[in-house]
Amino acid sequence: MKNYKLVIAYEGSRYYGWEHQPDKDTVQGKLETVLMRMCESQTVPEVIGAGRTDAGVHAKAMVASVRLDTRMSCEEIKAYMNRYLPDDIGVVEVREASERFHARYKAVGKTYSYTCYVGEGKPVFNRRFVTKLDFMPDVERMQKAAVYLQGEHDFKSFCGNPKMKKSTVRNVDMITIKRSKNQIYFTFHGTGFLQHMVRILVGTLLEVGAGRMEPEDMIRILDARDRKAAGPTAPAQGLCMEKVDY
Amino acid sequence: MKNYKLVIAYEGSRYYGWEHQPDKDTVQGKLETVLMRMCESQTVPEVIGAGRTDAGVHAKAMVASVRLDTRMSCEEIKAYMNRYLPDDIGVVEVREASERFHARYKAVGKTYSYTCYVGEGKPVFNRRFVTKLDFMPDVERMQKAAVYLQGEHDFKSFCGNPKMKKSTVRNVDMITIKRSKNQIYFTFHGTGFLQHMVRILVGTLLEVGAGRMEPEDMIRILDARDRKAAGPTAPAQGLCMEKVDY
């Protein structure tokens, strides 16, 4: 049994998220099925992801760890997986990792992007990767609001899980918001993110961009420690996991 | 009744091509259904496309002409169409045209692109828009071959319709082939193209890129005036109609 680090890209459109669920297509489920067959194993190898993306969320470089009993080389494992996985899941890299490597516990930082499409046209070619807005948000106002959100805070107001019992303190050290032509492109880097946190951050920043909230309202929202204080949860499809740091 | 020029973008993946066919989803069929409803018309308005793309072929800017009996403004027509057309068909522009404007007969030039993906990875995010190759073609050899194909020639060897009775002489004044990272990107500009012509040109150039044909073989292939002399028809999904000139 050796421990492996996998880097996985996927289009999340037709999956019920990363984590396996009975009778539903999930990314983790697809990976485990292929690896079980590859190793001719009787038990399902547990593929541990750095994070659990929601249904419809994409990843350019999700990192996973898995223990496998195989004589195949890393290149052979990659080729086998890419051959038998569906078209919308790709293995970017397979590498032997130390015994202690754990994709979730050892992750020290994550980068997510969120893309909005603005304009009267239809995003025909990238419609699965963007969230269409029916107004042009004020990027400068959103950037001002983002400054209040950056840093270490209790993000309870931005947590989609009302039953969350563990600490909701996180450090988001970077939020960037850029506009290029018809797209508004957000990036978030932090030590970790709560459930739906990036989508609620985007939903709240868009309220500021629309003029329905003020940048300074972010102070009040963080202080409230109440999901109802923040803006709506932005749709899943604009979200993409870009990178995991170890 | 006024004559309109439409510019249409579509992802062709789930369509049986541009031209309507009974009981099949086609781009022309979708457009005509929406326009018929919009005009509350008893007859189907005929949407004439600049070209007839095959099943699976995409378009960034297909041009079409159609006569409509409506009091709506061009902006209103565009908004209505974009609202009721499926997500994978978008209207980029609607404009009133002169009575004599005919999208097919008045077209004087067309630009097509063809994109190949090369590399061991999987093109997870743009898999519907590229043709995956299992080898790296020699771009310089293909460029040399392209020089022989440029210009006015009888392209009968590159025509997918064996029963073609009209002239198979066409003028392809520009072929470019570029490589950027994992992609090989072809563009073709010409006065007009025969059925499957761009795909057969790409299939033949890839034979040269693979070393199975020589650049000079293009002379022999053109002279043969026989489909069997040329290379295979490259898959539809890499092809995209980029522009129509009037």
Tab-separated table of C-alpha atoms in Angstrom:
chain	number	residue	atom	x	y	z
A	1	MET	CA	0.000	0.000	0.000
A	2	LYS	CA	1.445	3.340	-1.030
A	3	ASN	CA	0.038	6.799	-0.509
A	4	TYR	CA	-0.595	8.925	-3.610
A	5	LYS	CA	-1.330	12.570	-4.290
A	6	LEU	CA	-3.717	13.178	-7.185
A	7	VAL	CA	-4.497	16.463	-8.910
A	8	ILE	CA	-7.931	16.365	-10.500
A	9	ALA	CA	-9.766	18.699	-12.909
A	10	TYR	CA	-13.502	18.427	-13.386
A	11	GLU	CA	-16.521	20.147	-14.780
A	12	GLY	CA	-19.037	19.816	-11.962
A	13	SER	CA	-22.184	20.495	-14.035
A	14	ARG	CA	-23.600	16.988	-13.986
A	15	TYR	CA	-22.364	15.883	-10.546
A	16	TYR	CA	-23.980	16.068	-7.141
A	17	GLY	CA	-20.769	17.567	-5.833
A	18	TRP	CA	-17.509	16.002	-4.764
A	19	GLU	CA	-18.580	13.781	-1.904
A	20	HIS	CA	-20.168	10.405	-2.582
A	21	GLN	CA	-23.874	9.979	-2.053
A	22	PRO	CA	-25.903	6.832	-2.541
A	23	ASP	CA	-27.343	6.467	-6.056
A	24	LYS	CA	-25.973	9.812	-7.214
A	25	ASP	CA	-23.099	10.651	-9.538
A	26	THR	CA	-20.339	12.386	-7.600
A	27	VAL	CA	-16.718	13.096	-8.478
A	28	GLN	CA	-15.370	11.145	-5.514
A	29	GLY	CA	-17.640	8.232	-6.421
A	30	LYS	CA	-16.379	8.162	-10.022
A	31	LEU	CA	-12.735	8.260	-8.907
A	32	GLU	CA	-13.192	5.492	-6.346
A	33	THR	CA	-15.002	3.211	-8.794
A	34	VAL	CA	-12.218	3.508	-11.358
A	35	LEU	CA	-9.457	2.999	-8.752
A	36	MET	CA	-11.214	-0.015	-7.260
A	37	ARG	CA	-11.322	-1.639	-10.676
A	38	MET	CA	-7.742	-0.635	-11.415
A	39	CYS	CA	-6.456	-2.273	-8.223
A	40	GLU	CA	-8.791	-5.258	-8.606
A	41	SER	CA	-9.648	-4.523	-5.027
A	42	GLN	CA	-12.516	-5.915	-2.952
A	43	THR	CA	-12.834	-2.721	-0.926
A	44	VAL	CA	-13.328	0.826	-2.177
A	45	PRO	CA	-10.132	2.885	-1.837
A	46	GLU	CA	-11.006	6.098	0.004
A	47	VAL	CA	-10.170	9.142	-2.093
A	48	ILE	CA	-9.767	12.085	0.307
A	49	GLY	CA	-10.299	15.477	-1.300
A	50	ALA	CA	-8.799	18.743	-0.093
A	51	GLY	CA	-12.323	20.119	0.020
A	52	ARG	CA	-15.862	19.100	-0.732
A	53	THR	CA	-17.205	21.089	-3.635
A	54	ASP	CA	-20.972	21.516	-4.022
A	55	ALA	CA	-23.080	20.255	-6.907
A	56	GLY	CA	-22.259	22.203	-10.069
A	57	VAL	CA	-18.943	23.601	-8.791
A	58	HIS	CA	-15.853	23.004	-10.946
A	59	ALA	CA	-12.196	22.386	-10.153
A	60	LYS	CA	-9.059	23.051	-12.158
A	61	ALA	CA	-6.795	21.438	-9.570
A	62	MET	CA	-8.549	19.636	-6.737
A	63	VAL	CA	-5.994	17.680	-4.720
A	64	ALA	CA	-6.815	14.250	-3.335
A	65	SER	CA	-4.922	11.571	-1.465
A	66	VAL	CA	-5.507	7.845	-1.688
A	67	ARG	CA	-3.765	4.659	-0.568
A	68	LEU	CA	-3.455	2.112	-3.332
A	69	ASP	CA	-2.149	-1.402	-3.639
A	70	THR	CA	-0.745	-1.466	-7.165
A	71	ARG	CA	2.471	-2.120	-9.050
A	72	MET	CA	1.612	0.473	-11.686
A	73	SER	CA	3.803	3.548	-12.070
A	74	CYS	CA	2.355	7.012	-11.474
A	75	GLU	CA	2.217	7.610	-15.233
A	76	GLU	CA	0.387	4.320	-15.734
A	77	ILE	CA	-2.117	5.157	-12.995
A	78	LYS	CA	-2.757	8.538	-14.608
A	79	ALA	CA	-3.220	7.016	-18.055
A	80	TYR	CA	-5.552	4.317	-16.712
A	81	MET	CA	-7.671	6.823	-14.814
A	82	ASN	CA	-7.913	9.246	-17.738
A	83	ARG	CA	-8.973	6.397	-19.985
A	84	TYR	CA	-11.755	5.085	-17.761
A	85	LEU	CA	-13.005	8.273	-16.115
A	86	PRO	CA	-15.770	10.186	-17.921
A	87	ASP	CA	-14.832	13.071	-20.235
A	88	ASP	CA	-15.653	15.687	-17.621
A	89	ILE	CA	-13.132	14.406	-15.055
A	90	GLY	CA	-9.405	14.471	-15.811
A	91	VAL	CA	-6.329	13.496	-13.837
A	92	VAL	CA	-3.694	16.214	-14.170
A	93	GLU	CA	-1.048	14.577	-11.999
A	94	VAL	CA	-0.344	11.454	-9.957
A	95	ARG	CA	2.562	11.429	-7.540
A	96	GLU	CA	3.749	9.181	-4.724
A	97	ALA	CA	3.339	10.993	-1.415
A	98	SER	CA	4.738	10.417	2.057
A	99	GLU	CA	2.738	8.205	4.400
A	100	ARG	CA	1.672	11.250	6.373
A	101	PHE	CA	0.257	13.172	3.415
A	102	HIS	CA	-3.484	13.817	3.805
A	103	ALA	CA	-5.133	16.009	1.170
A	104	ARG	CA	-7.543	17.656	3.617
A	105	TYR	CA	-5.619	17.934	6.881
A	106	LYS	CA	-2.344	19.014	5.280
A	107	ALA	CA	-3.862	21.739	3.090
A	108	VAL	CA	-2.699	25.154	4.293
A	109	GLY	CA	-4.360	27.360	1.683
A	110	LYS	CA	-6.915	27.315	-1.106
A	111	THR	CA	-7.694	29.529	-4.069
A	112	TYR	CA	-11.183	29.755	-5.547
A	113	SER	CA	-12.367	31.795	-8.507
A	114	TYR	CA	-15.867	32.996	-9.255
A	115	THR	CA	-16.871	34.284	-12.682
A	116	CYS	CA	-19.897	36.398	-13.545
A	117	TYR	CA	-21.014	37.232	-17.045
A	118	VAL	CA	-22.496	40.685	-17.567
A	119	GLY	CA	-24.063	41.935	-20.737
A	120	GLU	CA	-27.082	41.654	-22.917
A	121	GLY	CA	-25.648	38.739	-24.910
A	122	LYS	CA	-25.740	35.086	-23.943
A	123	PRO	CA	-22.579	33.295	-22.815
A	124	VAL	CA	-23.212	30.457	-25.272
A	125	PHE	CA	-19.765	28.852	-25.063
A	126	ASN	CA	-18.974	29.171	-21.368
A	127	ARG	CA	-22.473	29.129	-19.967
A	128	ARG	CA	-21.630	26.252	-17.598
A	129	PHE	CA	-18.776	28.223	-16.006
A	130	VAL	CA	-20.275	31.643	-15.396
A	131	THR	CA	-23.183	33.148	-13.509
A	132	LYS	CA	-25.136	35.590	-15.639
A	133	LEU	CA	-25.978	38.933	-14.048
A	134	ASP	CA	-28.686	41.253	-15.312
A	135	PHE	CA	-26.888	44.369	-14.097
A	136	MET	CA	-23.339	45.738	-14.196
A	137	PRO	CA	-22.007	45.737	-10.634
A	138	ASP	CA	-19.797	48.602	-9.451
A	139	VAL	CA	-16.390	46.930	-9.159
A	140	GLU	CA	-14.829	49.731	-7.098
A	141	ARG	CA	-17.548	49.509	-4.468
A	142	MET	CA	-17.088	45.744	-4.274
A	143	GLN	CA	-13.322	46.179	-3.902
A	144	LYS	CA	-13.920	48.552	-0.976
A	145	ALA	CA	-16.218	46.008	0.651
A	146	ALA	CA	-13.668	43.231	0.073
A	147	VAL	CA	-11.102	45.113	2.160
A	148	TYR	CA	-13.374	44.714	5.208
A	149	LEU	CA	-13.734	40.996	4.546
A	150	GLN	CA	-10.039	40.293	4.117
A	151	GLY	CA	-8.080	39.000	7.093
A	152	GLU	CA	-8.915	36.764	10.023
A	153	HIS	CA	-12.560	36.992	11.034
A	154	ASP	CA	-15.359	34.913	12.419
A	155	PHE	CA	-17.196	34.167	9.157
A	156	LYS	CA	-20.283	32.669	10.822
A	157	SER	CA	-22.508	35.069	8.835
A	158	PHE	CA	-21.013	33.576	5.661
A	159	CYS	CA	-21.497	29.942	6.647
A	160	GLY	CA	-24.196	27.925	4.891
A	161	ASN	CA	-24.342	25.283	7.613
A	162	PRO	CA	-26.523	26.557	10.485
A	163	LYS	CA	-25.542	23.594	12.656
A	164	MET	CA	-21.792	24.269	12.377
A	165	LYS	CA	-20.379	23.591	15.834
A	166	LYS	CA	-16.654	23.965	15.199
A	167	SER	CA	-14.899	27.314	14.927
A	168	THR	CA	-16.091	29.543	12.102
A	169	VAL	CA	-12.961	31.692	12.271
A	170	ARG	CA	-11.040	31.724	8.977
A	171	ASN	CA	-8.303	33.812	7.435
A	172	VAL	CA	-9.055	35.098	3.945
A	173	ASP	CA	-5.845	36.889	3.069
A	174	MET	CA	-6.709	37.892	-0.480
A	175	ILE	CA	-9.817	38.891	-2.405
A	176	THR	CA	-9.406	40.322	-5.886
A	177	ILE	CA	-12.161	41.541	-8.197
A	178	LYS	CA	-11.457	42.345	-11.817
A	179	ARG	CA	-13.526	43.242	-14.814
A	180	SER	CA	-12.539	42.305	-18.339
A	181	LYS	CA	-15.059	42.999	-21.078
A	182	ASN	CA	-18.198	41.074	-20.201
A	183	GLN	CA	-16.830	39.251	-17.181
A	184	ILE	CA	-16.395	40.006	-13.515
A	185	TYR	CA	-13.760	37.722	-12.078
A	186	PHE	CA	-13.361	37.195	-8.314
A	187	THR	CA	-10.521	35.290	-6.654
A	188	PHE	CA	-10.346	34.282	-3.001
A	189	HIS	CA	-7.319	32.913	-1.205
A	190	GLY	CA	-7.492	31.754	2.385
A	191	THR	CA	-6.509	29.110	4.885
A	192	GLY	CA	-9.852	27.447	4.544
A	193	PHE	CA	-13.467	28.135	3.695
A	194	LEU	CA	-16.733	27.208	5.393
A	195	GLN	CA	-19.617	25.556	3.588
A	196	HIS	CA	-20.940	27.862	0.799
A	197	MET	CA	-18.630	30.577	2.115
A	198	VAL	CA	-17.214	31.715	-1.228
A	199	ARG	CA	-20.678	31.760	-2.786
A	200	ILE	CA	-22.106	33.816	0.120
A	201	LEU	CA	-19.132	36.205	-0.064
A	202	VAL	CA	-19.820	36.679	-3.787
A	203	GLY	CA	-23.563	37.057	-3.197
A	204	THR	CA	-22.892	39.719	-0.568
A	205	LEU	CA	-20.290	41.574	-2.651
A	206	LEU	CA	-22.757	41.654	-5.548
A	207	GLU	CA	-25.315	43.311	-3.225
A	208	VAL	CA	-22.714	46.030	-2.680
A	209	GLY	CA	-22.007	46.143	-6.424
A	210	ALA	CA	-25.718	46.602	-7.076
A	211	GLY	CA	-25.967	49.458	-4.561
A	212	ARG	CA	-28.234	47.586	-2.178
A	213	MET	CA	-25.538	47.385	0.511
A	214	GLU	CA	-22.702	49.724	1.468
A	215	PRO	CA	-19.048	48.588	1.681
A	216	GLU	CA	-19.101	49.511	5.393
A	217	ASP	CA	-22.001	47.118	5.967
A	218	MET	CA	-19.437	44.301	5.908
A	219	ILE	CA	-18.387	45.254	9.467
A	220	ARG	CA	-21.947	44.896	10.708
A	221	ILE	CA	-22.450	41.618	8.812
A	222	LEU	CA	-19.293	40.031	10.245
A	223	ASP	CA	-20.255	41.211	13.752
A	224	ALA	CA	-23.773	39.768	13.469
A	225	ARG	CA	-22.475	36.175	13.254
A	226	ASP	CA	-25.811	35.392	11.630
A	227	ARG	CA	-26.309	33.990	8.125
A	228	LYS	CA	-29.376	36.221	7.641
A	229	ALA	CA	-27.228	39.359	7.856
A	230	ALA	CA	-25.249	38.502	4.695
A	231	GLY	CA	-26.384	38.486	1.067
A	232	PRO	CA	-27.738	35.533	-0.918
A	233	THR	CA	-25.706	32.459	-1.881
A	234	ALA	CA	-24.450	33.002	-5.438
A	235	PRO	CA	-25.151	30.094	-7.852
A	236	ALA	CA	-22.713	27.161	-7.910
A	237	GLN	CA	-21.757	27.220	-11.574
A	238	GLY	CA	-19.574	30.348	-11.426
A	239	LEU	CA	-17.343	28.767	-8.764
A	240	CYS	CA	-14.104	26.923	-9.482
A	241	MET	CA	-11.442	25.508	-7.155
A	242	GLU	CA	-8.208	26.783	-8.642
A	243	LYS	CA	-5.405	25.602	-6.349
A	244	VAL	CA	-4.567	23.980	-3.028
A	245	ASP	CA	-1.391	24.867	-1.110
A	246	TYR	CA	0.542	22.407	1.078
B	1	MET	CA	-42.572	42.388	-43.997
B	2	LYS	CA	-39.045	43.579	-43.439
B	3	ASN	CA	-35.794	41.796	-44.133
B	4	TYR	CA	-33.436	41.254	-41.195
B	5	LYS	CA	-29.822	40.232	-40.789
B	6	LEU	CA	-29.154	38.063	-37.733
B	7	VAL	CA	-25.784	37.130	-36.251
B	8	ILE	CA	-26.046	33.867	-34.320
B	9	ALA	CA	-23.651	32.041	-31.971
B	10	TYR	CA	-24.204	28.412	-31.082
B	11	GLU	CA	-22.635	25.371	-29.566
B	12	GLY	CA	-23.479	22.647	-32.070
B	13	SER	CA	-22.881	19.653	-29.763
B	14	ARG	CA	-26.485	18.616	-29.332
B	15	TYR	CA	-27.810	19.632	-32.753
B	16	TYR	CA	-28.115	17.699	-35.988
B	17	GLY	CA	-26.467	20.611	-37.739
B	18	TRP	CA	-27.846	23.898	-38.988
B	19	GLU	CA	-30.423	22.795	-41.517
B	20	HIS	CA	-33.835	21.629	-40.370
B	21	GLN	CA	-34.648	17.960	-40.473
B	22	PRO	CA	-37.917	16.298	-39.497
B	23	ASP	CA	-38.029	15.234	-35.826
B	24	LYS	CA	-34.473	16.354	-35.144
B	25	ASP	CA	-33.157	19.331	-33.207
B	26	THR	CA	-31.387	21.715	-35.554
B	27	VAL	CA	-30.271	25.313	-35.132
B	28	GLN	CA	-32.383	26.570	-38.023
B	29	GLY	CA	-35.376	24.700	-36.614
B	30	LYS	CA	-34.977	26.281	-33.174
B	31	LEU	CA	-34.665	29.778	-34.668
B	32	GLU	CA	-37.694	29.362	-36.892
B	33	THR	CA	-39.878	28.022	-34.084
B	34	VAL	CA	-39.069	30.994	-31.854
B	35	LEU	CA	-39.587	33.536	-34.663
B	36	MET	CA	-42.884	31.953	-35.675
B	37	ARG	CA	-44.151	32.328	-32.129
B	38	MET	CA	-42.763	35.848	-31.864
B	39	CYS	CA	-44.595	36.980	-35.009
B	40	GLU	CA	-47.716	34.994	-34.097
B	41	SER	CA	-47.435	33.733	-37.628
B	42	GLN	CA	-49.265	30.834	-39.246
B	43	THR	CA	-46.351	30.029	-41.505
B	44	VAL	CA	-42.760	29.315	-40.574
B	45	PRO	CA	-40.473	32.245	-41.435
B	46	GLU	CA	-37.555	30.883	-43.456
B	47	VAL	CA	-34.259	31.612	-41.759
B	48	ILE	CA	-31.545	31.489	-44.444
B	49	GLY	CA	-28.060	30.766	-43.104
B	50	ALA	CA	-24.815	31.818	-44.770
B	51	GLY	CA	-23.768	28.179	-44.645
B	52	ARG	CA	-25.042	24.843	-43.448
B	53	THR	CA	-22.885	23.587	-40.610
B	54	ASP	CA	-22.768	19.856	-39.882
B	55	ALA	CA	-23.921	18.148	-36.701
B	56	GLY	CA	-21.587	19.056	-33.828
B	57	VAL	CA	-20.050	22.085	-35.572
B	58	HIS	CA	-20.142	25.400	-33.697
B	59	ALA	CA	-20.500	29.016	-34.797
B	60	LYS	CA	-19.355	32.243	-33.196
B	61	ALA	CA	-21.013	34.398	-35.824
B	62	MET	CA	-23.238	32.594	-38.288
B	63	VAL	CA	-25.146	35.131	-40.367
B	64	ALA	CA	-28.743	34.540	-41.338
B	65	SER	CA	-31.418	36.510	-43.132
B	66	VAL	CA	-35.139	36.323	-42.514
B	67	ARG	CA	-38.249	38.262	-43.497
B	68	LEU	CA	-40.469	39.064	-40.555
B	69	ASP	CA	-43.799	40.745	-40.060
B	70	THR	CA	-43.377	42.463	-36.699
B	71	ARG	CA	-43.554	45.891	-35.082
B	72	MET	CA	-40.799	45.020	-32.627
B	73	SER	CA	-37.513	46.917	-32.766
B	74	CYS	CA	-34.267	45.083	-33.527
B	75	GLU	CA	-33.314	45.235	-29.840
B	76	GLU	CA	-36.677	43.800	-28.873
B	77	ILE	CA	-36.359	40.976	-31.404
B	78	LYS	CA	-32.905	40.144	-30.054
B	79	ALA	CA	-34.106	40.161	-26.448
B	80	TYR	CA	-37.119	38.002	-27.299
B	81	MET	CA	-35.024	35.470	-29.198
B	82	ASN	CA	-32.351	35.262	-26.506
B	83	ARG	CA	-35.036	34.707	-23.917
B	84	TYR	CA	-36.814	31.881	-25.708
B	85	LEU	CA	-33.939	30.172	-27.504
B	86	PRO	CA	-32.108	27.402	-25.604
B	87	ASP	CA	-28.926	28.250	-23.670
B	88	ASP	CA	-26.672	26.951	-26.430
B	89	ILE	CA	-27.984	29.339	-29.106
B	90	GLY	CA	-27.506	33.086	-28.733
B	91	VAL	CA	-28.386	36.052	-30.907
B	92	VAL	CA	-25.437	38.435	-31.107
B	93	GLU	CA	-27.029	41.010	-33.364
B	94	VAL	CA	-30.270	41.829	-35.166
B	95	ARG	CA	-30.285	44.490	-37.860
B	96	GLU	CA	-32.672	45.643	-40.554
B	97	ALA	CA	-31.269	44.763	-43.959
B	98	SER	CA	-32.049	45.872	-47.480
B	99	GLU	CA	-34.656	43.915	-49.397
B	100	ARG	CA	-31.921	42.356	-51.534
B	101	PHE	CA	-29.868	41.027	-48.638
B	102	HIS	CA	-29.612	37.226	-48.719
B	103	ALA	CA	-27.322	35.608	-46.129
B	104	ARG	CA	-26.150	32.836	-48.461
B	105	TYR	CA	-26.031	34.426	-51.927
B	106	LYS	CA	-24.516	37.692	-50.761
B	107	ALA	CA	-21.724	36.133	-48.696
B	108	VAL	CA	-18.352	36.836	-50.317
B	109	GLY	CA	-16.062	35.207	-47.761
B	110	LYS	CA	-16.055	32.940	-44.733
B	111	THR	CA	-13.630	32.213	-41.926
B	112	TYR	CA	-13.575	28.871	-40.141
B	113	SER	CA	-11.365	27.764	-37.277
B	114	TYR	CA	-10.420	24.242	-36.289
B	115	THR	CA	-8.898	23.436	-32.911
B	116	CYS	CA	-6.983	20.304	-31.948
B	117	TYR	CA	-5.905	19.415	-28.440
B	118	VAL	CA	-2.583	17.654	-28.089
B	119	GLY	CA	-1.157	16.282	-24.906
B	120	GLU	CA	-1.475	13.519	-22.402
B	121	GLY	CA	-4.026	15.421	-20.318
B	122	LYS	CA	-7.741	15.602	-20.916
B	123	PRO	CA	-9.338	18.802	-22.208
B	124	VAL	CA	-11.976	18.682	-19.447
B	125	PHE	CA	-13.268	22.241	-19.846
B	126	ASN	CA	-13.261	22.659	-23.622
B	127	ARG	CA	-13.767	19.060	-24.655
B	128	ARG	CA	-16.768	19.969	-26.811
B	129	PHE	CA	-14.729	22.441	-28.858
B	130	VAL	CA	-11.527	20.564	-29.633
B	131	THR	CA	-10.496	17.356	-31.359
B	132	LYS	CA	-8.048	15.386	-29.267
B	133	LEU	CA	-4.962	14.078	-31.069
B	134	ASP	CA	-2.785	11.272	-29.745
B	135	PHE	CA	0.352	12.655	-31.413
B	136	MET	CA	2.036	16.034	-31.812
B	137	PRO	CA	1.801	17.028	-35.473
B	138	ASP	CA	4.716	18.823	-37.125
B	139	VAL	CA	3.327	22.346	-37.616
B	140	GLU	CA	6.044	23.414	-40.069
B	141	ARG	CA	5.318	20.491	-42.393
B	142	MET	CA	1.608	21.315	-42.270
B	143	GLN	CA	2.337	24.962	-43.066
B	144	LYS	CA	4.332	23.888	-46.117
B	145	ALA	CA	1.451	21.701	-47.269
B	146	ALA	CA	-1.010	24.555	-46.702
B	147	VAL	CA	0.861	26.721	-49.193
B	148	TYR	CA	-0.043	24.231	-51.961
B	149	LEU	CA	-3.684	24.308	-50.933
B	150	GLN	CA	-4.016	28.084	-50.816
B	151	GLY	CA	-5.392	29.866	-53.836
B	152	GLU	CA	-8.001	29.012	-56.435
B	153	HIS	CA	-8.214	25.274	-57.114
B	154	ASP	CA	-10.673	22.580	-57.986
B	155	PHE	CA	-11.234	21.141	-54.510
B	156	LYS	CA	-13.168	18.070	-55.698
B	157	SER	CA	-10.794	15.809	-53.730
B	158	PHE	CA	-11.813	17.737	-50.606
B	159	CYS	CA	-15.553	17.525	-51.179
B	160	GLY	CA	-17.622	15.222	-48.974
B	161	ASN	CA	-20.514	15.081	-51.417
B	162	PRO	CA	-19.731	12.533	-54.155
B	163	LYS	CA	-22.795	13.617	-56.128
B	164	MET	CA	-21.783	17.275	-56.290
B	165	LYS	CA	-22.678	18.442	-59.779
B	166	LYS	CA	-21.911	22.142	-59.559
B	167	SER	CA	-18.415	23.574	-59.794
B	168	THR	CA	-16.015	22.425	-57.092
B	169	VAL	CA	-13.628	25.304	-57.777
B	170	ARG	CA	-13.084	27.488	-54.712
B	171	ASN	CA	-10.614	30.140	-53.670
B	172	VAL	CA	-9.053	29.584	-50.248
B	173	ASP	CA	-6.894	32.670	-49.866
B	174	MET	CA	-5.610	32.047	-46.356
B	175	ILE	CA	-4.716	29.036	-44.235
B	176	THR	CA	-2.907	29.626	-40.948
B	177	ILE	CA	-1.720	26.972	-38.495
B	178	LYS	CA	-0.500	27.918	-35.048
B	179	ARG	CA	0.508	26.047	-31.965
B	180	SER	CA	0.004	27.450	-28.493
B	181	LYS	CA	0.766	25.144	-25.580
B	182	ASN	CA	-1.518	22.130	-25.960
B	183	GLN	CA	-3.507	23.398	-28.924
B	184	ILE	CA	-3.088	23.401	-32.679
B	185	TYR	CA	-5.249	26.119	-34.149
B	186	PHE	CA	-6.120	26.223	-37.868
B	187	THR	CA	-7.914	29.078	-39.619
B	188	PHE	CA	-9.270	29.025	-43.159
B	189	HIS	CA	-10.530	31.989	-45.128
B	190	GLY	CA	-12.080	31.597	-48.530
B	191	THR	CA	-14.848	32.618	-50.887
B	192	GLY	CA	-16.771	29.493	-50.061
B	193	PHE	CA	-16.320	25.928	-48.912
B	194	LEU	CA	-17.700	22.618	-50.178
B	195	GLN	CA	-19.413	20.085	-47.945
B	196	HIS	CA	-16.978	18.801	-45.275
B	197	MET	CA	-14.207	20.710	-47.069
B	198	VAL	CA	-12.620	22.303	-43.999
B	199	ARG	CA	-12.717	19.004	-42.110
B	200	ILE	CA	-11.109	17.122	-45.024
B	201	LEU	CA	-8.463	19.846	-45.371
B	202	VAL	CA	-7.671	19.468	-41.651
B	203	GLY	CA	-7.686	15.663	-41.885
B	204	THR	CA	-5.261	15.824	-44.811
B	205	LEU	CA	-2.979	18.400	-43.181
B	206	LEU	CA	-2.827	16.219	-40.073
B	207	GLU	CA	-1.656	13.317	-42.258
B	208	VAL	CA	1.218	15.568	-43.323
B	209	GLY	CA	1.788	16.602	-39.696
B	210	ALA	CA	1.965	12.931	-38.713
B	211	GLY	CA	4.498	12.189	-41.449
B	212	ARG	CA	2.200	9.892	-43.409
B	213	MET	CA	1.981	12.337	-46.326
B	214	GLU	CA	4.443	14.833	-47.766
B	215	PRO	CA	3.640	18.542	-48.249
B	216	GLU	CA	4.184	18.057	-52.013
B	217	ASP	CA	1.488	15.376	-52.069
B	218	MET	CA	-1.066	18.191	-52.002
B	219	ILE	CA	-0.404	18.819	-55.716
B	220	ARG	CA	-1.208	15.211	-56.547
B	221	ILE	CA	-4.299	15.218	-54.320
B	222	LEU	CA	-5.726	18.379	-55.908
B	223	ASP	CA	-5.022	16.984	-59.398
B	224	ALA	CA	-6.729	13.676	-58.628
B	225	ARG	CA	-10.143	15.338	-58.232
B	226	ASP	CA	-11.066	12.258	-56.192
B	227	ARG	CA	-12.144	12.217	-52.532
B	228	LYS	CA	-10.165	9.013	-51.943
B	229	ALA	CA	-6.881	10.796	-52.668
B	230	ALA	CA	-7.226	13.130	-49.672
B	231	GLY	CA	-6.970	12.325	-45.948
B	232	PRO	CA	-9.812	11.470	-43.593
B	233	THR	CA	-12.580	13.881	-42.552
B	234	ALA	CA	-11.559	15.396	-39.199
B	235	PRO	CA	-14.271	15.202	-36.483
B	236	ALA	CA	-16.949	17.908	-36.397
B	237	GLN	CA	-16.438	19.178	-32.874
B	238	GLY	CA	-13.154	21.044	-33.518
B	239	LEU	CA	-14.781	23.156	-36.226
B	240	CYS	CA	-16.246	26.605	-35.684
B	241	MET	CA	-17.634	29.166	-38.113
B	242	GLU	CA	-15.930	32.393	-37.107
B	243	LYS	CA	-17.074	35.066	-39.543
B	244	VAL	CA	-18.947	35.759	-42.765
B	245	ASP	CA	-17.991	38.639	-45.059
B	246	TYR	CA	-20.463	40.590	-47.210
